[in-house]
Short mmCIF file of C-alpha atoms in Angstrom, two decimals:
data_model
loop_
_atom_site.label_atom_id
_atom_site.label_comp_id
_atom_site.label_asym_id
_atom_site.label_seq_id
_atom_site.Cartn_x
_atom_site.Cartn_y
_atom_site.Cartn_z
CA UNK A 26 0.00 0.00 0.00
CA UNK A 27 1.59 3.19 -1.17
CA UNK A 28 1.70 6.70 1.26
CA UNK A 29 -1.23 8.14 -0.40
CA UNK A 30 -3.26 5.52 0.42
CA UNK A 31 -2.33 5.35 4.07
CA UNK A 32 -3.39 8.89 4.53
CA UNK A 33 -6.93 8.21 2.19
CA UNK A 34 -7.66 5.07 4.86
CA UNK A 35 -6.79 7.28 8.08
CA UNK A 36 -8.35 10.48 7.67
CA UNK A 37 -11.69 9.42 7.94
CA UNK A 38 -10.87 7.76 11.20
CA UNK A 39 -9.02 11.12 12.21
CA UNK A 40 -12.48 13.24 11.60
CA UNK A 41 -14.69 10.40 13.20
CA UNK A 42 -12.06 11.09 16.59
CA UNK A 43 -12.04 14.53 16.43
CA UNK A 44 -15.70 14.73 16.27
CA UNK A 45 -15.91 12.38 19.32
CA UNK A 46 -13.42 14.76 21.09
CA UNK A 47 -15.44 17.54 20.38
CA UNK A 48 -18.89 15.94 21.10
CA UNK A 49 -17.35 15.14 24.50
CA UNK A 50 -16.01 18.24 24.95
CA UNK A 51 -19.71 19.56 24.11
CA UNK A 52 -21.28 18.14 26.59
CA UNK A 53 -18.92 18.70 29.10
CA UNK A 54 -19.42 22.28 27.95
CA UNK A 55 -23.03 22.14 28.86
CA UNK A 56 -23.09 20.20 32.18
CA UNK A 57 -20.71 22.95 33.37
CA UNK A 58 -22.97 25.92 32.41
CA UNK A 59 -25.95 24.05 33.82
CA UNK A 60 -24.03 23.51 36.96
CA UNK A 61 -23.30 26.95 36.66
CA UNK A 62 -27.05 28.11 35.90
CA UNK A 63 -28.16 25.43 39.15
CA UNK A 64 -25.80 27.43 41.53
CA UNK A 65 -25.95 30.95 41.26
CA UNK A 66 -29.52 30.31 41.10
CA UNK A 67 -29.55 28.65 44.40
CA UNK A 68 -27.62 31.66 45.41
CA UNK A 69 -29.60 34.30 44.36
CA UNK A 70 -32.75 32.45 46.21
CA UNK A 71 -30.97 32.09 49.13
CA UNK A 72 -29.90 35.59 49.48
CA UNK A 73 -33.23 36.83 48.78
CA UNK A 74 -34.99 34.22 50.55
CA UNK A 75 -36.13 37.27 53.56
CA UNK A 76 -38.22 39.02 50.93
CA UNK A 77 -41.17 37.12 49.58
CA UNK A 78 -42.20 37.78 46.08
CA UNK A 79 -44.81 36.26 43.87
CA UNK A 80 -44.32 33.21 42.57
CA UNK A 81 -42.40 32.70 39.37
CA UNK A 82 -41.27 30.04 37.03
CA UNK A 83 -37.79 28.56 37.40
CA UNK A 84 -36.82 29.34 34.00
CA UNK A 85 -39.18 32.58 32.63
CA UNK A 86 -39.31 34.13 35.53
CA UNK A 87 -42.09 36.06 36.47
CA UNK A 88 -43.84 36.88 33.35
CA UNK A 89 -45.86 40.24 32.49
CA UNK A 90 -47.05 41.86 29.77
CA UNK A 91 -45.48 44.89 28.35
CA UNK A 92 -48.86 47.18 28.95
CA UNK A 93 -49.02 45.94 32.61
CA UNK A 94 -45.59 46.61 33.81
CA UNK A 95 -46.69 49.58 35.89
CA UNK A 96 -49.65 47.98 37.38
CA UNK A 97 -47.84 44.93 38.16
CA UNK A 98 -44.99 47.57 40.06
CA UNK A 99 -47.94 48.96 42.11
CA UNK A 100 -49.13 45.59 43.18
CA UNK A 101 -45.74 44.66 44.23
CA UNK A 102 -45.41 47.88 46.32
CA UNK A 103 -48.95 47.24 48.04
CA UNK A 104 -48.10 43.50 49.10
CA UNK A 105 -44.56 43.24 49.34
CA UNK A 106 -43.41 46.73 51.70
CA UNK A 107 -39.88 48.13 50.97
CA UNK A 108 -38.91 45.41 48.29
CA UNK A 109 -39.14 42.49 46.35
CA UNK A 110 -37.55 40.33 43.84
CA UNK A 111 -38.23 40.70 40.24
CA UNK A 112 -37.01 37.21 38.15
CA UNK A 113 -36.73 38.18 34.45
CA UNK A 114 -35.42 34.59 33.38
CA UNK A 115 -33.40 31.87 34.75
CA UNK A 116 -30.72 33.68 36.77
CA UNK A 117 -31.04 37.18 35.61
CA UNK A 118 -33.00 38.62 38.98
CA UNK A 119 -33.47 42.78 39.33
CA UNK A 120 -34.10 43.29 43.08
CA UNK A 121 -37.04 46.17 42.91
CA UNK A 122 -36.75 48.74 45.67
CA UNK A 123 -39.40 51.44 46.30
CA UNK A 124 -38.79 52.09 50.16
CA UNK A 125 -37.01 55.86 50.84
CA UNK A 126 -35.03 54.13 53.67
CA UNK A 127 -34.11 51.25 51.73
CA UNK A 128 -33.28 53.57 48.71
CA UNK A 129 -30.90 56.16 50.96
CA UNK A 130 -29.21 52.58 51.92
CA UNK A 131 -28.17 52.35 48.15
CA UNK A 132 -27.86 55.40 46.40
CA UNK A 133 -24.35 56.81 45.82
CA UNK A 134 -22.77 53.10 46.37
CA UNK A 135 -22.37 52.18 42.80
CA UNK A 136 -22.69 51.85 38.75
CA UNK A 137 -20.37 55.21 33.71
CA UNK A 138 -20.91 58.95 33.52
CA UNK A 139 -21.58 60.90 36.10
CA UNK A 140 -24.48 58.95 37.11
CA UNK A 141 -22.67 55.52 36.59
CA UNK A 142 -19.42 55.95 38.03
CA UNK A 143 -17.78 54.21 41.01
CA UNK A 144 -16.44 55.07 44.24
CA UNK A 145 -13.54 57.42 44.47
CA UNK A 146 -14.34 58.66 40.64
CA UNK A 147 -17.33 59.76 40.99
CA UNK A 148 -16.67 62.17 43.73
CA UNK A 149 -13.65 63.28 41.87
CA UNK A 150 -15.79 63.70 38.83
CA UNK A 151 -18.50 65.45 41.11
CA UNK A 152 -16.34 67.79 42.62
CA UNK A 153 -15.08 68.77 39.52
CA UNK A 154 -18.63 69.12 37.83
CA UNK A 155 -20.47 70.41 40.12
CA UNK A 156 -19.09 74.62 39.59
CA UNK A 157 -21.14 73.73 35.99
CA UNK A 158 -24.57 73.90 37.79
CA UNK A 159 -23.93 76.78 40.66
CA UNK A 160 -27.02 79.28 40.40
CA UNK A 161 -24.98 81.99 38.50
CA UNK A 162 -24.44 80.34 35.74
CA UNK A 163 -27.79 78.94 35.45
CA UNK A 164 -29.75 82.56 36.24
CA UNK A 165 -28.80 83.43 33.05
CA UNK A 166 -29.64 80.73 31.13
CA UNK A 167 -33.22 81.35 31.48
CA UNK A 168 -33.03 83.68 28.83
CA UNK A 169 -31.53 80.84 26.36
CA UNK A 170 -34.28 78.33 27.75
CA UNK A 171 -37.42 81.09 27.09
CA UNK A 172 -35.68 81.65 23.51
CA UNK A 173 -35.23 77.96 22.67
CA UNK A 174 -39.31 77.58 23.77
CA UNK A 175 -40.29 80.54 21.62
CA UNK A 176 -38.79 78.57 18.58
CA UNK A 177 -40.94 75.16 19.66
CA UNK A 178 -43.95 77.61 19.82
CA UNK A 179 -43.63 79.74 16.77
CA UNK A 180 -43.37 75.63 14.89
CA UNK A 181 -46.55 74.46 16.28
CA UNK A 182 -48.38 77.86 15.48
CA UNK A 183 -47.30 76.84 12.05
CA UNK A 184 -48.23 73.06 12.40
CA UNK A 185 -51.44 73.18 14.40
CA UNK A 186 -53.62 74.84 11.91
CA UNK A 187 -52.85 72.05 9.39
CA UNK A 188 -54.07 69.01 11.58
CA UNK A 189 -56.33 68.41 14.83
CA UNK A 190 -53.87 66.57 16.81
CA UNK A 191 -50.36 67.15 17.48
CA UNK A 192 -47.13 64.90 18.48
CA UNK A 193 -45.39 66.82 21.05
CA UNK A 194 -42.36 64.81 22.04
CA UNK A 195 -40.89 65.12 19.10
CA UNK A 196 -40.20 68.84 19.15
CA UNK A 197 -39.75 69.25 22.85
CA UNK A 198 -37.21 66.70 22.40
CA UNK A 199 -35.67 69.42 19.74
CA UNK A 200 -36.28 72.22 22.23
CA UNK A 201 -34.68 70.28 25.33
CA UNK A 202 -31.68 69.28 22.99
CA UNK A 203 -31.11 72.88 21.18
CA UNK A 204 -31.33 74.40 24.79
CA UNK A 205 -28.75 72.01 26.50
CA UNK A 206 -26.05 72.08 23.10
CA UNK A 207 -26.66 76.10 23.78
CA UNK A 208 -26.41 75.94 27.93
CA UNK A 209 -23.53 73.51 28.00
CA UNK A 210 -21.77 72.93 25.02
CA UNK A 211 -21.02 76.24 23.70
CA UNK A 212 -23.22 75.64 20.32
CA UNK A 213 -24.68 78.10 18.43
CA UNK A 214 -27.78 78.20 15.74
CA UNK A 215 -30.82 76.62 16.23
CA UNK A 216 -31.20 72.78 16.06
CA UNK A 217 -34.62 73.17 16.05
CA UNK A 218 -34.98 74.22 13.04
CA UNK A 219 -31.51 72.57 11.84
CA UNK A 220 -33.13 68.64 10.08
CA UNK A 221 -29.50 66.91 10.50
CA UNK A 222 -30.47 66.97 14.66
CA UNK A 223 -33.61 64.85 14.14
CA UNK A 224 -31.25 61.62 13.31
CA UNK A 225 -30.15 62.01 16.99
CA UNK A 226 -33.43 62.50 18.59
CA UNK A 227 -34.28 59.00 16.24
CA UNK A 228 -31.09 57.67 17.52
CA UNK A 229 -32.18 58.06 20.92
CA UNK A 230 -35.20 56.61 21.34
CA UNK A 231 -34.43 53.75 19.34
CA UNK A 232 -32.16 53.18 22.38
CA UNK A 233 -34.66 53.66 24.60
CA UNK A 234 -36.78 51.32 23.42
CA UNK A 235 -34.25 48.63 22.34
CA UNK A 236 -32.94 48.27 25.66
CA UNK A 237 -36.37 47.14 27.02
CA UNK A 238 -36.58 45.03 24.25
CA UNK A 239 -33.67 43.36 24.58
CA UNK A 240 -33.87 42.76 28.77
CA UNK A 241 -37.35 41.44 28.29
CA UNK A 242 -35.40 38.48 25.72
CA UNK A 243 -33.15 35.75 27.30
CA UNK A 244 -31.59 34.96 24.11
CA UNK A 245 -30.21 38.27 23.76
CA UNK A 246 -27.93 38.76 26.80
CA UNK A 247 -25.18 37.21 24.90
CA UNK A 248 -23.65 40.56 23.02
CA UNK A 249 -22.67 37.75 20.31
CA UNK A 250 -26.06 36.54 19.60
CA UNK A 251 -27.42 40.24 20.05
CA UNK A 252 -24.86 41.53 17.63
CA UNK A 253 -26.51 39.33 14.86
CA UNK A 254 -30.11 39.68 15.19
CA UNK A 255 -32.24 42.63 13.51
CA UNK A 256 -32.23 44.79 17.20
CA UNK A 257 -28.86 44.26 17.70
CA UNK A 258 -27.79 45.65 14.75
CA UNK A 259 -30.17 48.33 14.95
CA UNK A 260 -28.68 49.61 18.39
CA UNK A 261 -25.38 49.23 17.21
CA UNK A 262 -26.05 51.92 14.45
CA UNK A 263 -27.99 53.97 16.46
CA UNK A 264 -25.00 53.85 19.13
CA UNK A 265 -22.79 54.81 16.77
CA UNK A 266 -24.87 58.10 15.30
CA UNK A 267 -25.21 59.08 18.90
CA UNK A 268 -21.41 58.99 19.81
CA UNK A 269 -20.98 61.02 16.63
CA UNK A 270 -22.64 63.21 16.99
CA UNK A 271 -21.38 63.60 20.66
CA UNK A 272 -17.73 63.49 19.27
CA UNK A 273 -18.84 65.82 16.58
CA UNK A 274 -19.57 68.13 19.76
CA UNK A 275 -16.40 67.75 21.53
CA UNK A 276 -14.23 68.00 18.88
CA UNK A 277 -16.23 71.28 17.48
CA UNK A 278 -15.66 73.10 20.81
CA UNK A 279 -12.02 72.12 20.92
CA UNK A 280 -11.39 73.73 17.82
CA UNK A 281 -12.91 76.86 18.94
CA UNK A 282 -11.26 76.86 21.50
CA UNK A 283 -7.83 76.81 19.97
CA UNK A 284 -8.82 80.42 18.70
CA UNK A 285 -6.91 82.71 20.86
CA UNK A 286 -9.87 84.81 21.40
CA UNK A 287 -12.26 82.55 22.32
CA UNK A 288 -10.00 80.56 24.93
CA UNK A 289 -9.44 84.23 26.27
CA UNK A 290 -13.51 84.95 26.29
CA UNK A 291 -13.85 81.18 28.16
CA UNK A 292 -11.55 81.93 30.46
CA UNK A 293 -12.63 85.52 31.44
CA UNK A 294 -16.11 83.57 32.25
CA UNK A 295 -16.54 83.59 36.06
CA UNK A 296 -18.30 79.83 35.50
CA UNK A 297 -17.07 77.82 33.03
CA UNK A 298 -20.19 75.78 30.77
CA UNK A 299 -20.51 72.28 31.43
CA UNK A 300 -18.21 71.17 28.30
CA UNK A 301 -15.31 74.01 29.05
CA UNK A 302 -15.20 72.84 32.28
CA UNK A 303 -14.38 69.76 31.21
CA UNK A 304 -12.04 70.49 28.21
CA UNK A 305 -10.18 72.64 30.92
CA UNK A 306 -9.71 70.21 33.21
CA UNK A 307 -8.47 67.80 30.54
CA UNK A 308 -5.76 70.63 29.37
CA UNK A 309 -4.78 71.44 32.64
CA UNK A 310 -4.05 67.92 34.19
CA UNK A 311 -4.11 65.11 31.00
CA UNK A 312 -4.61 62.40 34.10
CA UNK A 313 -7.46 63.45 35.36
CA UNK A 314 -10.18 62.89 32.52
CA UNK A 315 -9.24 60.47 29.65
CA UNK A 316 -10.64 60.47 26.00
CA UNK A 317 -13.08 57.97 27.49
CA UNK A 318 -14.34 59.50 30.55
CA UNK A 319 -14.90 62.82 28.88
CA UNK A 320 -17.24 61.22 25.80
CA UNK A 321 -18.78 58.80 28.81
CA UNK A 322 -19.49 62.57 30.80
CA UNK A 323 -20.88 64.57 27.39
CA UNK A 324 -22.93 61.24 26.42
CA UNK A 325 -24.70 61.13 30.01
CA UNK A 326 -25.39 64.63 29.96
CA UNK A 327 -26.35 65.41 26.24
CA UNK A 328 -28.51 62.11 26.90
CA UNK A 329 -30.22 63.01 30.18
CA UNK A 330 -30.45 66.79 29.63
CA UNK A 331 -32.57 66.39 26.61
CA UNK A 332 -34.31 63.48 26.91
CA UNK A 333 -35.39 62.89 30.26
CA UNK A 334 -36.22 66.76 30.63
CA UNK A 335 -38.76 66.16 27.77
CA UNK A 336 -40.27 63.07 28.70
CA UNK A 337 -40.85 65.22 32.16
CA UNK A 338 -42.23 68.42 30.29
CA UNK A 339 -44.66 66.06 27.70
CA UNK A 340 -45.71 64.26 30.65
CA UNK A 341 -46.40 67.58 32.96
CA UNK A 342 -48.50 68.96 29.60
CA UNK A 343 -50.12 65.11 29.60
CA UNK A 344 -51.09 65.96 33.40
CA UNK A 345 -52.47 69.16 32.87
CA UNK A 346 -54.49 68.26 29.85
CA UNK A 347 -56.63 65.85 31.27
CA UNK A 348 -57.46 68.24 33.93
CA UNK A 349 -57.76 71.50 32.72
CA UNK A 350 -59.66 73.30 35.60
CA UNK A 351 -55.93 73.12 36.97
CA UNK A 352 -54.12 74.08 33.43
CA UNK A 353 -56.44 77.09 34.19
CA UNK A 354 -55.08 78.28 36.83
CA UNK A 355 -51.72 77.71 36.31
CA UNK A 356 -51.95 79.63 33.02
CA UNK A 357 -54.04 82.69 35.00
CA UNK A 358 -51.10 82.74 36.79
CA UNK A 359 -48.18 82.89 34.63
CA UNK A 360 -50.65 85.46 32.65
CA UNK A 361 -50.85 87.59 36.03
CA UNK A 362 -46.84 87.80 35.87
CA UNK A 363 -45.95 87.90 31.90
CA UNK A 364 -48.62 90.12 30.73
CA UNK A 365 -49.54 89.78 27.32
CA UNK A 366 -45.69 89.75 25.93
CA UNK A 367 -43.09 89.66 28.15
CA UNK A 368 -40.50 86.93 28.67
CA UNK A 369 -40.07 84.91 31.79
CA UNK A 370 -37.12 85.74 33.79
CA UNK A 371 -35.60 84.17 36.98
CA UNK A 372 -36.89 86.24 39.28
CA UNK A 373 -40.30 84.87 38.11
CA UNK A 374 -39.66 81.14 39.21
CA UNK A 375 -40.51 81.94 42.35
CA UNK A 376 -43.50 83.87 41.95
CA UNK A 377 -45.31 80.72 40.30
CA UNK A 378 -45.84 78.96 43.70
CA UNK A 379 -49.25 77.26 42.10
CA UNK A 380 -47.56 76.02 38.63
CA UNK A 381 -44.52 74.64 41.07
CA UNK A 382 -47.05 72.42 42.48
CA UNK A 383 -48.66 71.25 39.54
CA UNK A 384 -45.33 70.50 38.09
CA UNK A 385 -43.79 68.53 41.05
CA UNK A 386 -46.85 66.49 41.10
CA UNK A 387 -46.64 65.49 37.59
CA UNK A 388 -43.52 64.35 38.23
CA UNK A 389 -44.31 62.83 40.87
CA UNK A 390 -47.33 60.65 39.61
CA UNK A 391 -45.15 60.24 36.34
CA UNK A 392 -41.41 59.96 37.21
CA UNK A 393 -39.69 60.37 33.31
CA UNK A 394 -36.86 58.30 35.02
CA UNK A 395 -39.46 55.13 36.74
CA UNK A 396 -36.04 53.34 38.15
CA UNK A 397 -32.13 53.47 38.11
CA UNK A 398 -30.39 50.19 37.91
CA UNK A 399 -27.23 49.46 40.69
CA UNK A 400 -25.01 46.44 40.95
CA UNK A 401 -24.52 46.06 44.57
CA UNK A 402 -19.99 46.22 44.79
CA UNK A 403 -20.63 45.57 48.60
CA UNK A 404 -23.11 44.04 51.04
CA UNK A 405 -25.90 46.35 51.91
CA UNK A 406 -27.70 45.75 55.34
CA UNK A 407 -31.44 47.68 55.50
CA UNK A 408 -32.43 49.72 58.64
CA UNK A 409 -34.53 46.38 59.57
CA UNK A 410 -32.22 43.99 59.64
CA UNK A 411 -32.72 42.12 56.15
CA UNK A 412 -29.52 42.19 54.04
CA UNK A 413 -28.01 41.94 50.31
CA UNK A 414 -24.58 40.68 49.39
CA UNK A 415 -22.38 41.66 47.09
CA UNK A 416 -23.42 41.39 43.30
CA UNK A 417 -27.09 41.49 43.48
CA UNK A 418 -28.97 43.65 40.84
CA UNK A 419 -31.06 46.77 42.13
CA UNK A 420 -33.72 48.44 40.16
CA UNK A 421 -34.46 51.81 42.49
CA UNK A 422 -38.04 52.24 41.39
CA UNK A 423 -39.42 55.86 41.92
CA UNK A 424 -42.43 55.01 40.23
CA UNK A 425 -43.01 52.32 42.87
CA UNK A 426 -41.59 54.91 45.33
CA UNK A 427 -43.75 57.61 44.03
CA UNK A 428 -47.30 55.35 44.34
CA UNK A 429 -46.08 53.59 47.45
CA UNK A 430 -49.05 54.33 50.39
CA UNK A 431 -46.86 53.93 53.27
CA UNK A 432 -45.07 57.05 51.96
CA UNK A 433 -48.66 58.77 50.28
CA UNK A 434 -51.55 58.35 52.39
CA UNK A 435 -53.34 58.08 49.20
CA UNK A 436 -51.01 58.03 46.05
CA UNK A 437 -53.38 58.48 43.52
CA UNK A 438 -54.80 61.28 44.27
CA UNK A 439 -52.29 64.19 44.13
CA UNK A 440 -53.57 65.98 47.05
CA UNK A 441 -55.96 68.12 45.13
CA UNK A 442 -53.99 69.39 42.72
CA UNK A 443 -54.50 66.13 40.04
CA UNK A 444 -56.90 64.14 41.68
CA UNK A 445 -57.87 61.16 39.87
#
């Protein structure tokens, strides 16, 4: 039998062992993340094992529809006080808390951004921020804010002739976002009425609603698996126009900034803006922000400063729509102040004592941030007695805070300003 003929009769055998190797190897494979699965399932019900929840399925979880997600909160936080365990699937648990004691317990302990930074950066990052939001710089910024409104306001005069109904989000989305680029980034124009900004707004609530999505799905915790299916690859681009346009930002101001004149101008400025504050800091001392922690710092602001500030304003007009004995008089009494023309200043804010209510209590009975997520980096004990350990999932739920009776007599009703 020649060589070649060897090496013909063997290499069949040779595939037919490596495919037992691997089939072994397979399984073994599997056992071990079952194993896995089996234990830190068995730990996470131990460890939560002092706070009763309703029942669940081993594997789904506890399982509710996507319209009765609130309701469901509110019947946690009327038979389960302070907190309760939330099973998405399998091992992926989100410990709900909606107890003010409980919450002061965990706020401040953990999480990129400002508002998702860890323990000694954050404070460094705070105490560098914070000279961004002192009252004197923000006294004048009332003037940009009124402006930016007067644009929204002159569109829908424009719009609401042409149709019965209106989408508001939209352009208070545009208002919030062309007031905050103008406030703290140094921009200037209008990107109200500027069509390239309405990819971003886009961008962003495609996020917003493919995160949901995508914790609501089992099969797509695995970035891989996520990567290739239809959301995935949706988020991914919509990721990438939003850091673009947040680079786009950065590296606009920088270049104004390398104008003589205008570095002069920023620094003759007795408070810096939120985005000179932290180009400053990264020309003065390299060390302290990198190129990542200054895009993670623009991205959390840009993001919360427009978007959560208009889910709060649509849902405060939302509030005072459906009862509009109160619109009424909040309107009589921004009249009684503005006149017929004038714009509002600071000195008004505190003149508008009834609107202050009404808009606090909108918030209040429709929180535009319902819960912030924290990954416990140390064992929390609660003022009575139960405790957490390290690496458990918290969901701080203000909309379960918010509605919870042991903190509202009656939560509903709004203390006759919105009663329902």
């Amino acid at each position: 039998m020649s060589v070649s003929d060897l090496s013909a009769t063997r290499f069949p055998g040779s595939i037919s062992g490596f495919l037992q190797v691997a089939s072994v190897l397979s399984l073994l494979l599997v056992l071990f993340k079952v194993v896995q699965f089996y234990l830190h399932r068995q730990w996470l019900l131990r460890n939560t094992q002092q706070f009763p929840c309703p029942p669940s399925h081993w594997f789904f979880g506890h399982k509710v529809p996507k319209d009765q997600e609130l309701q469901d909160i509110l019947t946690r936080v009327k038979n389960f006080p302070s907190a309760c365990p939330h099973w998405l699937w399998g091992t992926k648990l989100r410990f709900q808390v909606y107890d003010p004691d409980y919450m002061k317990v965990i706020l401040g302990r953990s999480g990129y951004g400002l508002l998702l930074l860890n323990g000694e950066t954050w404070f460094q990052h705070r105490r560098m921020l914070t000279p961004a939001f002192h009252y004197d710089i923000l006294k004048p910024y009332v003037k940009t804010m009124a402006d930016s409104v007067h644009v929204m306001l002159d569109k829908w005069e424009q719009i609401v002739g042409q149709d019965s109904t209106l989408e508001i989000f939209q352009h208070i989305s545009l208002m919030t976002l062309d007031t905050i680029m103008k406030c703290a980034f140094s921009h200037e124009g209008s990107v109200q009425l500027d069509k390239k900004y309405q990819s971003y707004i886009q961008a962003v609530g495609d996020l917003n609603n493919l995160f949901f999505f995508r914790v609501r799905n089992i099969f797509h915790q695995n970035d891989t698996i996520y990567s290739l299916s239809s959301n995935g690859r949706q988020a991914i681009s919509a990721y990438q126009l939003a850091h673009d346009h947040t680079d786009k930002v950065i590296k606009s101001r920088k270049a104004q900034l390398k104008d003589e004149g205008e570095l002069e101008k920023a620094r003759k400025k007795r408070r810096l803006d939120f985005l000179d504050l932290l180009l400053f800091a990264r020309m003065e001392n390299g060390s302290i922000l990198s190129d990542k922690d200054l895009r993670a710092e623009v991205d959390t602001f840009m993001f919360e400063g427009h978007d959560t500030t208009a889910s709060g304003i649509s849902w405060i007009f939302y509030a005072l729509a459906t009862h509009p004995e109160y619109q009424k008089r909040c309107r009589e009494e921004v009249q009684s102040l503005l006149g017929d023309g004038s714009s509002i200043t600071w000195d008004h804010l505190d003149q508008m004592s009834y609107t202050t209510m009404c808009i606090k209590e909108a918030l209040r009975l429709y929180p535009p941030v319902p819960g912030v997520s924290r990954d416990l980096s140390t064992p929390v004990t609660f003022p009575d007695g139960r405790s957490l350990p390290k690496g458990i999932s918290v969901l701080l739920s203000f909309y379960g805070l918010h509605h919870n009776p042991t903190v509202w007599p009656n939560p509903e009703v709004c203390t006759g300003i919105f009663p329902t």
